[in-house]
Amino acid sequence: MLFDRKREITVIPGDRIGPEVVAAALKVIEATGINIEADVQQAGASCFEKGIESGVPRETIESIERTKVVLKGPLETPIGYGNKSANVTLRTLFETFGNLRPVRELPGVHTPFTGRNLDIVIVRENVEDLYTGIEYMQTPGVAQALKVISRAGCEMIVELAFEFAVAARRQRVHCATKANIMKLTEGMLQHTFEEIAPRYPQIEAKHILIDNCAHQLAMRPEQFDVIVTTNMNGDILSDLTSGLTGGLGFAPSANIGNDAAIFEAVHGSAPDIAGKNVANPTAIILSAAMMLRHIGEGEAADDIEQAVLVTLESGIRSGDMAGTGKASSTTEFADAIISNLGKDSATRGTRDFRAVRIPESRTEVATVPVYRRIVTGVDVFIESTLSPAELGAAMTEVCEGTSITLHMIGNRGNVVFPAENTTVTLVDQYRCRFMKKARSDTLTNAEILALLTRIGEAHTWMHVEKLQQFDGEDAFSRTRK
Ligand code: NAP
């Protein structure tokens, strides 16, 4: 036992099936005999309904600040409440930048992949990417979202993936990205991965395109060990991998940050089965085991994982498992696990697992130094119903007598002026790219403001993006013809 006095953890029962499965997990933790005290706090639907805008009350935040460890049930955001889910609020508030989602073949849980000994961990970046939730309606008919990927964020998630691989004695880390299309955002994860990988020579490092990764997961999933990926890719891939091994009822997860860690099942609140005592508690019980390992209670974690295996080997099945025998209720399933604590699985030994070194977040503002930067041009997004030729003529006129030239006009990513592409469906959001005539000179703020003023006299602009060069490299995407 690690702690002489009780180790306090924050427990959020959550919504619908949440309280049922969290109660089962707490009962199992208690039965291991370790010294833990649960500080039960609320978040989710009931809090939104009470008028708490974030869905996370102050007392819950204070409890997490104190305990630094959370066992959490699924949370709902009722329709009409909150512009951010309570889950996203918790993840961003405590900057739990890494989401570990392990899945493995389990005895008695039959899937089309049974016998292939799957044992895969998705390491998902958890706070950046399209999930920053920065979205705009550019025109009444065109929406735009910002995909924010930082070098600092990539370093932290890649290091976490390798550190986890080392701690869990894994052999291989794949980095899955869409770097062939999104060269700057997804490409940043690939490049960071390729730079950091040589620091871990004992781990095999491979880059794979995300679409091929999905295909390979369906065809030959046994080739994967640890997969590190961006937020949205990871969200999708981890549901896929949980499907390979028996479904959401068996998929645990850990949200890891420097100041706090939140342990939860991958599944949601499953309203269709709530209140019936039929939900499978395995995912949250395995999440609780991850939590115990995180706080240094590795023996209790091993004990719980072994008891889950022994229970499944004994033929007991939860309602979401294939089979015809009578399914155990949530409480019966948890009681069976408790009765198997201290027993060893016939199929799998305990893992040799060291503590994971968590990459430190920085207190200073993260920056990547460059020696020379210039602004070579500017993209101005304009709402217009003019044809590309008409808008092209108008923007060419705007540039007359200035140091700027109209380089191209795009619409939905296609160049429609000057090389007019007549086959694309046009919308009322045009991207007009202006470049400095002398490419080695920098475009000044005054020149950009003067350009916007001239455009604004006859047109509606709503978004401006500087085109920069860092140390001679274009820091913007090329145009697509
Ligand atoms: P879900 O709650 O994960 O449920 C999808 C289906 O999976 C259920 O209808 C049920 O299917 C099955 N399932 C999930 N967990 C199970 C368990 N423990 N035991 C047995 N079966 C289980 O997904 P959803 O319906 O898309 O989401 C419902 C709500 O949860 C939404 O409000 C969503 O926003 C929220 N959510 C929260 C989190 C979180 O807090 N981290 C995550 C995801 C979703 P059958 O009964 O049909 O077999």
Short mmCIF file of C-alpha atoms and ligand atoms in Angstrom, two decimals:
data_model
loop_
_atom_site.label_atom_id
_atom_site.label_comp_id
_atom_site.label_asym_id
_atom_site.label_seq_id
_atom_site.Cartn_x
_atom_site.Cartn_y
_atom_site.Cartn_z
CA MET A 1 0.00 0.00 0.00
CA LEU A 2 1.49 3.35 -1.07
CA PHE A 3 -0.34 5.78 1.18
CA ASP A 4 -0.54 5.60 4.96
CA ARG A 5 -3.36 8.07 5.03
CA LYS A 6 -6.26 7.92 2.60
CA ARG A 7 -5.46 9.05 -0.96
CA GLU A 8 -8.27 11.33 -2.03
CA ILE A 9 -9.63 11.12 -5.58
CA THR A 10 -12.42 13.11 -7.21
CA VAL A 11 -15.30 10.99 -8.46
CA ILE A 12 -17.84 12.34 -10.95
CA PRO A 13 -20.68 9.79 -11.36
CA GLY A 14 -21.91 11.50 -14.56
CA ASP A 15 -25.16 11.03 -16.46
CA ARG A 16 -27.57 8.14 -17.25
CA ILE A 17 -25.55 4.88 -17.00
CA GLY A 18 -22.70 6.88 -15.42
CA PRO A 19 -23.72 6.49 -11.75
CA GLU A 20 -24.42 2.75 -12.29
CA VAL A 21 -21.02 1.90 -13.75
CA VAL A 22 -19.05 4.32 -11.54
CA ALA A 23 -20.63 2.75 -8.41
CA ALA A 24 -19.53 -0.66 -9.70
CA ALA A 25 -15.96 0.59 -10.22
CA LEU A 26 -15.81 2.16 -6.74
CA LYS A 27 -17.00 -1.09 -5.20
CA VAL A 28 -14.23 -2.99 -7.01
CA ILE A 29 -11.57 -0.44 -5.94
CA GLU A 30 -12.78 -0.67 -2.35
CA ALA A 31 -12.60 -4.45 -2.48
CA THR A 32 -8.88 -4.33 -3.36
CA GLY A 33 -8.34 -2.92 0.15
CA ILE A 34 -6.40 0.15 -0.87
CA ASN A 35 -6.69 3.35 1.09
CA ILE A 36 -8.77 5.62 -1.14
CA GLU A 37 -11.31 8.27 -0.29
CA ALA A 38 -13.75 9.38 -2.97
CA ASP A 39 -14.75 13.04 -3.05
CA VAL A 40 -17.98 12.75 -5.06
CA GLN A 41 -18.67 15.81 -7.23
CA GLN A 42 -21.10 16.67 -10.00
CA ALA A 43 -20.75 17.75 -13.65
CA GLY A 44 -22.80 17.37 -16.82
CA ALA A 45 -26.52 17.52 -17.59
CA SER A 46 -27.84 18.32 -14.10
CA CYS A 47 -25.33 21.17 -13.73
CA PHE A 48 -26.22 22.70 -17.11
CA GLU A 49 -29.88 22.48 -16.10
CA LYS A 50 -29.10 24.33 -12.84
CA GLY A 51 -27.73 27.20 -14.95
CA ILE A 52 -23.99 26.43 -14.65
CA GLU A 53 -22.89 27.51 -18.10
CA SER A 54 -19.84 25.23 -18.39
CA GLY A 55 -21.60 22.19 -16.86
CA VAL A 56 -18.76 21.99 -14.30
CA PRO A 57 -19.41 23.65 -10.90
CA ARG A 58 -16.72 25.53 -8.98
CA GLU A 59 -16.65 22.87 -6.20
CA THR A 60 -15.83 20.17 -8.77
CA ILE A 61 -12.96 22.24 -10.17
CA GLU A 62 -11.63 22.91 -6.66
CA SER A 63 -11.82 19.22 -5.81
CA ILE A 64 -9.79 18.30 -8.92
CA GLU A 65 -7.26 21.04 -8.18
CA ARG A 66 -6.76 19.41 -4.80
CA THR A 67 -6.84 15.69 -5.68
CA LYS A 68 -5.36 15.88 -9.21
CA VAL A 69 -7.02 12.58 -10.08
CA VAL A 70 -10.56 11.98 -11.34
CA LEU A 71 -12.66 8.90 -11.99
CA LYS A 72 -15.44 10.16 -14.22
CA GLY A 73 -18.67 8.77 -15.66
CA PRO A 74 -19.96 9.94 -19.05
CA LEU A 75 -21.35 13.48 -19.27
CA GLU A 76 -24.12 14.83 -21.45
CA THR A 77 -24.70 18.33 -22.76
CA PRO A 78 -28.50 18.66 -23.03
CA ILE A 79 -29.72 20.29 -26.24
CA GLY A 80 -29.96 24.05 -25.84
CA TYR A 81 -27.34 24.27 -23.06
CA GLY A 82 -23.66 25.20 -23.10
CA ASN A 83 -21.60 26.10 -26.12
CA LYS A 84 -18.91 23.62 -24.98
CA SER A 85 -19.44 20.14 -23.53
CA ALA A 86 -18.51 19.61 -19.86
CA ASN A 87 -15.99 16.99 -21.05
CA VAL A 88 -14.20 19.48 -23.28
CA THR A 89 -14.27 22.04 -20.43
CA LEU A 90 -12.61 19.57 -18.05
CA ARG A 91 -10.01 18.52 -20.63
CA THR A 92 -9.07 22.10 -21.49
CA LEU A 93 -9.26 23.47 -17.93
CA PHE A 94 -6.75 20.89 -16.69
CA GLU A 95 -4.94 20.66 -20.02
CA THR A 96 -5.15 16.89 -20.18
CA PHE A 97 -3.24 16.96 -23.46
CA GLY A 98 -2.97 13.22 -23.98
CA ASN A 99 -5.71 10.64 -24.19
CA LEU A 100 -4.59 7.02 -23.83
CA ARG A 101 -7.08 4.48 -25.14
CA PRO A 102 -5.91 0.88 -24.81
CA VAL A 103 -7.83 -2.06 -26.24
CA ARG A 104 -6.93 -5.73 -26.21
CA GLU A 105 -8.50 -9.05 -27.05
CA LEU A 106 -10.40 -10.30 -24.02
CA PRO A 107 -11.25 -13.93 -23.21
CA GLY A 108 -14.86 -14.82 -24.01
CA VAL A 109 -15.46 -11.56 -25.91
CA HIS A 110 -15.91 -12.92 -29.39
CA THR A 111 -15.30 -10.68 -32.40
CA PRO A 112 -14.30 -11.33 -36.02
CA PHE A 113 -10.72 -10.71 -34.82
CA THR A 114 -10.69 -13.23 -31.99
CA GLY A 115 -7.46 -15.22 -31.97
CA ARG A 116 -5.34 -12.43 -33.39
CA ASN A 117 -4.25 -11.25 -29.94
CA LEU A 118 -4.92 -7.55 -30.53
CA ASP A 119 -3.32 -5.23 -28.00
CA ILE A 120 -3.37 -1.65 -29.30
CA VAL A 121 -3.11 1.73 -27.59
CA ILE A 122 -4.27 4.91 -29.30
CA VAL A 123 -2.48 8.01 -27.96
CA ARG A 124 -4.72 10.86 -29.00
CA GLU A 125 -3.83 14.55 -28.77
CA ASN A 126 -6.63 15.85 -26.62
CA VAL A 127 -6.86 19.64 -26.66
CA GLU A 128 -5.87 21.03 -30.08
CA ASP A 129 -6.94 20.42 -33.68
CA LEU A 130 -10.49 21.03 -34.87
CA TYR A 131 -11.66 20.39 -31.28
CA THR A 132 -10.56 23.86 -30.19
CA GLY A 133 -14.05 24.61 -31.45
CA ILE A 134 -13.07 27.84 -33.25
CA GLU A 135 -15.73 28.10 -35.97
CA TYR A 136 -17.17 30.94 -37.98
CA MET A 137 -19.99 31.43 -40.42
CA GLN A 138 -18.07 33.30 -43.11
CA THR A 139 -21.22 34.00 -45.09
CA PRO A 140 -24.76 32.81 -44.32
CA GLY A 141 -23.97 29.72 -46.44
CA VAL A 142 -20.29 29.02 -45.71
CA ALA A 143 -18.88 27.80 -42.39
CA GLN A 144 -15.21 27.59 -41.50
CA ALA A 145 -13.34 25.91 -38.62
CA LEU A 146 -9.75 26.46 -37.51
CA LYS A 147 -7.53 23.39 -37.17
CA VAL A 148 -4.96 24.55 -34.60
CA ILE A 149 -1.85 22.39 -34.27
CA SER A 150 1.18 23.68 -32.35
CA ARG A 151 4.76 22.50 -32.26
CA ALA A 152 4.57 22.47 -28.44
CA GLY A 153 1.38 20.35 -28.53
CA CYS A 154 2.96 17.91 -31.02
CA GLU A 155 6.09 17.55 -28.90
CA MET A 156 4.06 16.78 -25.78
CA ILE A 157 1.85 14.15 -27.40
CA VAL A 158 4.71 12.45 -29.29
CA GLU A 159 6.85 12.33 -26.13
CA LEU A 160 3.89 10.95 -24.17
CA ALA A 161 3.43 8.21 -26.79
CA PHE A 162 7.09 7.18 -26.64
CA GLU A 163 7.26 7.47 -22.84
CA PHE A 164 4.15 5.30 -22.56
CA ALA A 165 5.67 2.79 -25.02
CA VAL A 166 8.83 2.60 -22.88
CA ALA A 167 6.89 2.32 -19.59
CA ALA A 168 4.57 -0.38 -20.93
CA ARG A 169 7.44 -2.23 -22.67
CA ARG A 170 5.87 -1.81 -26.07
CA GLN A 171 7.82 -2.30 -29.28
CA ARG A 172 6.41 0.00 -31.95
CA VAL A 173 4.85 3.45 -32.29
CA HIS A 174 3.00 4.43 -35.45
CA CYS A 175 2.28 8.11 -36.08
CA ALA A 176 -0.94 8.39 -38.12
CA THR A 177 -1.55 11.68 -39.96
CA LYS A 178 -3.07 13.20 -43.07
CA ALA A 179 0.22 15.03 -43.80
CA ASN A 180 -0.09 14.42 -47.55
CA ILE A 181 -3.07 16.83 -47.69
CA MET A 182 -2.60 19.06 -44.61
CA LYS A 183 1.15 19.57 -44.90
CA LEU A 184 1.43 22.29 -42.27
CA THR A 185 -0.97 21.05 -39.57
CA GLU A 186 -0.93 17.25 -39.83
CA GLY A 187 2.59 17.56 -41.29
CA MET A 188 3.75 19.21 -38.07
CA LEU A 189 2.89 16.06 -36.11
CA GLN A 190 4.72 13.88 -38.64
CA HIS A 191 7.86 16.05 -38.59
CA THR A 192 7.87 16.31 -34.80
CA PHE A 193 7.47 12.53 -34.57
CA GLU A 194 10.37 11.96 -36.98
CA GLU A 195 12.57 14.33 -34.97
CA ILE A 196 11.76 12.85 -31.58
CA ALA A 197 11.77 9.14 -32.56
CA PRO A 198 15.61 8.77 -32.64
CA ARG A 199 15.64 9.63 -28.90
CA TYR A 200 13.91 6.27 -28.33
CA PRO A 201 16.09 3.82 -30.34
CA GLN A 202 14.56 0.84 -28.52
CA ILE A 203 11.14 1.63 -30.05
CA GLU A 204 10.40 1.09 -33.74
CA ALA A 205 8.88 4.29 -35.20
CA LYS A 206 6.76 4.40 -38.36
CA HIS A 207 4.66 7.07 -40.02
CA ILE A 208 1.39 5.99 -41.69
CA LEU A 209 -1.29 7.99 -43.48
CA ILE A 210 -4.50 7.98 -41.46
CA ASP A 211 -6.71 6.56 -44.21
CA ASN A 212 -4.30 3.68 -44.77
CA CYS A 213 -4.14 3.23 -40.98
CA ALA A 214 -7.95 2.79 -40.87
CA HIS A 215 -7.71 0.28 -43.73
CA GLN A 216 -4.84 -1.62 -42.09
CA LEU A 217 -6.75 -1.68 -38.78
CA ALA A 218 -9.60 -3.45 -40.53
CA MET A 219 -7.33 -5.83 -42.47
CA ARG A 220 -4.26 -6.55 -40.30
CA PRO A 221 -4.78 -4.88 -36.92
CA GLU A 222 -2.23 -7.14 -35.21
CA GLN A 223 0.62 -5.10 -36.79
CA PHE A 224 -0.23 -2.14 -34.49
CA ASP A 225 1.08 -1.58 -30.98
CA VAL A 226 0.92 2.15 -30.08
CA ILE A 227 -0.59 4.72 -32.49
CA VAL A 228 -0.13 8.45 -31.86
CA THR A 229 -2.39 10.82 -33.74
CA THR A 230 -4.18 14.17 -33.78
CA ASN A 231 -7.37 14.85 -31.84
CA MET A 232 -10.08 14.14 -34.41
CA ASN A 233 -8.24 11.25 -36.05
CA GLY A 234 -7.74 9.75 -32.59
CA ASP A 235 -11.38 10.15 -31.67
CA ILE A 236 -12.44 8.18 -34.73
CA LEU A 237 -9.65 5.58 -34.69
CA SER A 238 -10.14 4.77 -31.00
CA ASP A 239 -13.83 4.01 -31.47
CA LEU A 240 -12.78 1.81 -34.39
CA THR A 241 -10.21 -0.08 -32.28
CA SER A 242 -12.73 -0.55 -29.46
CA GLY A 243 -15.05 -2.06 -32.07
CA LEU A 244 -12.31 -4.52 -33.07
CA THR A 245 -12.06 -5.89 -29.54
CA GLY A 246 -15.65 -6.11 -28.38
CA GLY A 247 -17.17 -2.65 -28.30
CA LEU A 248 -17.44 0.42 -26.14
CA GLY A 249 -18.37 -1.53 -23.01
CA PHE A 250 -14.75 -2.76 -22.81
CA ALA A 251 -12.79 0.37 -23.77
CA PRO A 252 -11.10 2.34 -20.95
CA SER A 253 -9.25 5.63 -21.25
CA ALA A 254 -7.01 8.07 -19.41
CA ASN A 255 -6.80 11.81 -20.06
CA ILE A 256 -3.29 12.74 -18.98
CA GLY A 257 -2.10 16.25 -18.09
CA ASN A 258 0.62 17.72 -15.89
CA ASP A 259 -1.72 18.98 -13.20
CA ALA A 260 -4.49 16.38 -13.33
CA ALA A 261 -5.49 13.10 -14.91
CA ILE A 262 -9.06 12.07 -15.69
CA PHE A 263 -9.95 8.40 -16.08
CA GLU A 264 -13.15 7.42 -17.87
CA ALA A 265 -14.73 4.84 -20.15
CA VAL A 266 -14.66 5.70 -23.86
CA HIS A 267 -18.44 5.18 -24.04
CA GLY A 268 -21.06 7.83 -23.44
CA SER A 269 -24.12 7.87 -21.21
CA ALA A 270 -26.02 5.24 -23.29
CA PRO A 271 -29.52 6.64 -22.55
CA ASP A 272 -31.21 3.59 -24.10
CA ILE A 273 -29.98 1.28 -21.33
CA ALA A 274 -29.84 3.75 -18.43
CA GLY A 275 -31.57 2.85 -15.15
CA LYS A 276 -31.87 -0.87 -16.07
CA ASN A 277 -28.76 -2.18 -14.30
CA VAL A 278 -27.61 -3.78 -17.58
CA ALA A 279 -24.66 -1.57 -18.63
CA ASN A 280 -21.30 -3.28 -18.90
CA PRO A 281 -19.04 -1.81 -16.17
CA THR A 282 -15.80 -3.28 -17.59
CA ALA A 283 -14.67 -0.10 -19.38
CA ILE A 284 -14.86 2.06 -16.25
CA ILE A 285 -13.39 -0.70 -14.06
CA LEU A 286 -10.40 -0.97 -16.44
CA SER A 287 -10.17 2.85 -16.39
CA ALA A 288 -10.06 2.66 -12.59
CA ALA A 289 -7.16 0.19 -12.90
CA MET A 290 -5.33 2.72 -15.12
CA MET A 291 -6.01 5.35 -12.46
CA LEU A 292 -4.59 3.18 -9.70
CA ARG A 293 -1.44 2.53 -11.73
CA HIS A 294 -1.15 6.30 -12.28
CA ILE A 295 -1.21 7.01 -8.54
CA GLY A 296 1.34 4.30 -7.79
CA GLU A 297 -1.03 1.50 -6.83
CA GLY A 298 0.26 -0.86 -9.51
CA GLU A 299 -0.44 -4.02 -7.54
CA ALA A 300 -4.11 -3.15 -7.07
CA ALA A 301 -4.29 -2.24 -10.78
CA ASP A 302 -2.83 -5.63 -11.76
CA ASP A 303 -5.21 -7.34 -9.35
CA ILE A 304 -8.26 -5.69 -10.93
CA GLU A 305 -7.12 -6.41 -14.49
CA GLN A 306 -6.49 -10.07 -13.63
CA ALA A 307 -9.90 -10.33 -11.92
CA VAL A 308 -11.61 -8.92 -15.05
CA LEU A 309 -9.83 -11.56 -17.16
CA VAL A 310 -10.70 -14.38 -14.74
CA THR A 311 -14.36 -13.25 -14.73
CA LEU A 312 -14.53 -13.27 -18.52
CA GLU A 313 -12.70 -16.61 -18.69
CA SER A 314 -15.31 -18.07 -16.33
CA GLY A 315 -17.97 -17.51 -18.99
CA ILE A 316 -19.83 -14.68 -17.27
CA ARG A 317 -21.13 -12.27 -19.89
CA SER A 318 -22.41 -8.73 -19.83
CA GLY A 319 -25.44 -7.69 -21.87
CA ASP A 320 -23.39 -6.25 -24.74
CA MET A 321 -21.40 -9.49 -25.29
CA ALA A 322 -22.33 -11.92 -28.02
CA GLY A 323 -23.79 -15.19 -26.73
CA THR A 324 -27.00 -16.82 -25.71
CA GLY A 325 -26.49 -17.48 -22.00
CA LYS A 326 -28.13 -15.25 -19.41
CA ALA A 327 -26.38 -11.89 -19.26
CA SER A 328 -25.22 -10.61 -15.88
CA SER A 329 -26.48 -7.29 -14.62
CA THR A 330 -24.06 -4.41 -13.92
CA THR A 331 -23.98 -5.24 -10.20
CA GLU A 332 -23.68 -9.03 -10.73
CA PHE A 333 -20.80 -8.46 -13.14
CA ALA A 334 -18.99 -6.19 -10.67
CA ASP A 335 -19.59 -8.68 -7.83
CA ALA A 336 -18.12 -11.46 -9.98
CA ILE A 337 -15.01 -9.35 -10.55
CA ILE A 338 -14.76 -8.70 -6.81
CA SER A 339 -15.03 -12.43 -6.08
CA ASN A 340 -12.13 -13.02 -8.49
CA LEU A 341 -9.74 -10.47 -6.95
CA GLY A 342 -6.49 -12.21 -6.03
CA LYS A 343 -6.89 -14.90 -8.72
CA ASP A 344 -4.61 -15.17 -11.75
CA SER A 345 -5.85 -15.33 -15.32
CA ALA A 346 -5.27 -18.61 -17.15
CA THR A 347 -4.66 -16.76 -20.41
CA ARG A 348 -2.58 -13.70 -19.58
CA GLY A 349 -0.07 -12.70 -16.95
CA THR A 350 0.26 -9.29 -15.33
CA ARG A 351 2.04 -6.58 -17.24
CA ASP A 352 5.50 -5.38 -16.43
CA PHE A 353 4.73 -1.69 -16.23
CA ARG A 354 6.87 1.25 -15.08
CA ALA A 355 5.50 4.68 -14.20
CA VAL A 356 5.01 6.80 -17.33
CA ARG A 357 7.16 9.96 -17.39
CA ILE A 358 4.72 12.69 -18.36
CA PRO A 359 6.24 15.42 -20.57
CA GLU A 360 6.20 18.71 -18.72
CA SER A 361 4.08 21.57 -19.96
CA ARG A 362 5.82 24.91 -20.18
CA THR A 363 5.08 27.91 -18.09
CA GLU A 364 6.52 30.36 -20.64
CA VAL A 365 4.88 31.04 -24.01
CA ALA A 366 6.08 28.36 -26.46
CA THR A 367 7.78 29.71 -29.57
CA VAL A 368 9.91 28.33 -32.41
CA PRO A 369 12.75 30.76 -33.24
CA VAL A 370 13.27 31.85 -36.86
CA TYR A 371 16.03 34.14 -38.11
CA ARG A 372 14.28 35.84 -41.01
CA ARG A 373 10.61 36.36 -41.59
CA ILE A 374 8.83 38.39 -44.26
CA VAL A 375 5.20 38.87 -45.20
CA THR A 376 5.07 38.14 -48.92
CA GLY A 377 1.35 38.64 -49.41
CA VAL A 378 -2.11 38.43 -47.94
CA ASP A 379 -5.24 36.30 -48.46
CA VAL A 380 -8.43 38.32 -48.19
CA PHE A 381 -11.71 36.38 -47.94
CA ILE A 382 -14.52 38.22 -49.67
CA GLU A 383 -18.26 37.59 -49.70
CA SER A 384 -19.46 38.16 -53.23
CA THR A 385 -21.94 36.93 -55.83
CA LEU A 386 -19.83 38.25 -58.72
CA SER A 387 -18.42 35.77 -61.23
CA PRO A 388 -14.70 34.97 -60.86
CA ALA A 389 -13.93 37.08 -63.96
CA GLU A 390 -15.87 40.07 -62.59
CA LEU A 391 -14.29 39.80 -59.14
CA GLY A 392 -10.85 39.28 -60.76
CA ALA A 393 -11.25 42.51 -62.77
CA ALA A 394 -12.38 44.42 -59.65
CA MET A 395 -9.48 43.15 -57.51
CA THR A 396 -6.96 43.86 -60.29
CA GLU A 397 -8.26 47.42 -60.34
CA VAL A 398 -7.90 47.67 -56.55
CA CYS A 399 -4.17 46.89 -56.93
CA GLU A 400 -3.51 49.59 -59.54
CA GLY A 401 -0.83 52.05 -58.46
CA THR A 402 0.20 49.92 -55.44
CA SER A 403 3.11 47.59 -54.69
CA ILE A 404 0.68 44.65 -54.61
CA THR A 405 -0.58 42.39 -57.39
CA LEU A 406 -3.57 40.01 -57.50
CA HIS A 407 -2.05 36.51 -57.64
CA MET A 408 -5.18 34.38 -57.84
CA ILE A 409 -8.76 33.93 -56.63
CA GLY A 410 -9.91 30.67 -55.09
CA ASN A 411 -13.34 29.26 -54.32
CA ARG A 412 -13.74 26.17 -52.10
CA GLY A 413 -10.02 25.45 -52.55
CA ASN A 414 -10.07 25.65 -56.38
CA VAL A 415 -8.33 28.36 -58.39
CA VAL A 416 -11.07 30.11 -60.39
CA PHE A 417 -9.10 33.18 -61.52
CA PRO A 418 -7.01 33.72 -63.66
CA ALA A 419 -7.01 30.05 -64.79
CA GLU A 420 -10.77 29.94 -64.63
CA ASN A 421 -12.15 26.56 -63.59
CA THR A 422 -15.71 26.57 -64.89
CA THR A 423 -16.64 23.12 -63.65
CA VAL A 424 -16.67 23.81 -59.90
CA THR A 425 -19.71 24.79 -57.87
CA LEU A 426 -19.12 28.38 -56.75
CA VAL A 427 -20.17 29.76 -53.36
CA ASP A 428 -20.21 33.34 -52.12
CA GLN A 429 -16.88 33.03 -50.27
CA TYR A 430 -13.87 33.92 -52.42
CA ARG A 431 -10.25 33.85 -51.28
CA CYS A 432 -8.29 36.59 -53.06
CA ARG A 433 -4.52 36.15 -52.84
CA PHE A 434 -2.48 39.35 -53.14
CA MET A 435 1.32 39.24 -53.35
CA LYS A 436 3.97 41.93 -52.95
CA LYS A 437 5.36 42.68 -56.44
CA ALA A 438 8.96 42.62 -55.18
CA ARG A 439 8.92 39.19 -53.53
CA SER A 440 11.91 39.87 -51.28
CA ASP A 441 10.22 42.90 -49.68
CA THR A 442 7.89 42.57 -46.75
CA LEU A 443 4.29 43.72 -47.02
CA THR A 444 3.67 46.25 -44.27
CA ASN A 445 0.61 46.47 -42.02
CA ALA A 446 -0.07 49.93 -43.53
CA GLU A 447 -0.16 48.41 -47.03
CA ILE A 448 -2.52 45.65 -45.89
CA LEU A 449 -4.82 48.13 -44.14
CA ALA A 450 -4.83 50.39 -47.23
CA LEU A 451 -5.70 47.35 -49.38
CA LEU A 452 -8.57 46.36 -47.06
CA THR A 453 -9.89 49.93 -47.08
CA ARG A 454 -9.94 49.98 -50.90
CA ILE A 455 -11.59 46.54 -51.08
CA GLY A 456 -14.13 47.54 -48.40
CA GLU A 457 -15.30 50.51 -50.46
CA ALA A 458 -17.18 48.21 -52.86
CA HIS A 459 -16.97 44.68 -51.43
CA THR A 460 -17.51 42.77 -48.17
CA TRP A 461 -14.36 41.21 -46.68
CA MET A 462 -14.60 39.11 -43.55
CA HIS A 463 -11.28 37.36 -42.97
CA VAL A 464 -7.63 38.24 -43.59
CA GLU A 465 -4.60 35.97 -43.40
CA LYS A 466 -0.99 37.12 -43.77
CA LEU A 467 1.20 35.01 -46.08
CA GLN A 468 4.55 34.67 -44.34
CA GLN A 469 7.94 33.18 -45.13
CA PHE A 470 10.01 31.81 -42.25
CA ASP A 471 13.72 31.46 -43.06
CA GLY A 472 12.89 31.37 -46.78
CA GLU A 473 10.16 28.71 -46.47
CA ASP A 474 6.56 29.52 -47.42
CA ALA A 475 4.45 29.34 -44.25
CA PHE A 476 1.16 28.93 -46.08
CA SER A 477 -0.46 26.36 -48.34
CA ARG A 478 0.04 26.61 -52.06
CA THR A 479 -3.04 27.07 -54.21
CA ARG A 480 -4.78 24.08 -55.79
CA LYS A 481 -5.39 24.17 -59.55
P1 NAP B 1 -22.86 5.95 -26.11
O1 NAP B 1 -23.46 6.55 -24.91
O2 NAP B 1 -21.45 5.50 -26.00
O3 NAP B 1 -23.79 4.74 -26.51
C1 NAP B 1 -23.79 4.12 -27.77
C2 NAP B 1 -24.30 2.70 -27.62
O4 NAP B 1 -23.22 1.87 -27.19
C3 NAP B 1 -25.37 2.51 -26.56
O5 NAP B 1 -26.61 2.86 -27.07
C4 NAP B 1 -25.20 1.06 -26.25
O6 NAP B 1 -25.67 0.34 -27.38
C5 NAP B 1 -23.70 0.88 -26.30
N1 NAP B 1 -23.03 1.07 -25.02
C6 NAP B 1 -22.29 2.15 -24.62
N2 NAP B 1 -21.80 1.94 -23.41
C7 NAP B 1 -22.22 0.73 -23.02
C8 NAP B 1 -22.02 -0.04 -21.83
N3 NAP B 1 -21.25 0.39 -20.81
N4 NAP B 1 -22.62 -1.25 -21.76
C9 NAP B 1 -23.36 -1.72 -22.76
N5 NAP B 1 -23.57 -1.04 -23.91
C10 NAP B 1 -23.01 0.16 -24.03
O7 NAP B 1 -22.93 6.97 -27.36
P2 NAP B 1 -24.05 8.02 -27.76
O8 NAP B 1 -25.39 7.38 -27.70
O9 NAP B 1 -23.57 8.57 -29.05
O10 NAP B 1 -23.96 9.17 -26.68
C11 NAP B 1 -24.91 9.33 -25.61
C12 NAP B 1 -24.52 10.57 -24.81
O11 NAP B 1 -23.23 10.38 -24.21
C13 NAP B 1 -24.44 11.85 -25.64
O12 NAP B 1 -25.01 12.90 -24.90
C14 NAP B 1 -22.94 12.08 -25.79
O13 NAP B 1 -22.63 13.43 -25.94
C15 NAP B 1 -22.43 11.53 -24.48
N6 NAP B 1 -21.03 11.07 -24.54
C16 NAP B 1 -20.25 11.35 -23.49
C17 NAP B 1 -18.92 10.90 -23.49
C18 NAP B 1 -18.07 11.21 -22.28
O14 NAP B 1 -18.56 11.70 -21.28
N7 NAP B 1 -16.76 10.97 -22.36
C19 NAP B 1 -18.43 10.13 -24.54
C20 NAP B 1 -19.29 9.83 -25.61
C21 NAP B 1 -20.59 10.31 -25.60
P3 NAP B 1 -26.88 -0.68 -27.43
O15 NAP B 1 -27.59 -0.66 -26.13
O16 NAP B 1 -27.68 -0.15 -28.56
O17 NAP B 1 -26.19 -1.95 -27.74
#
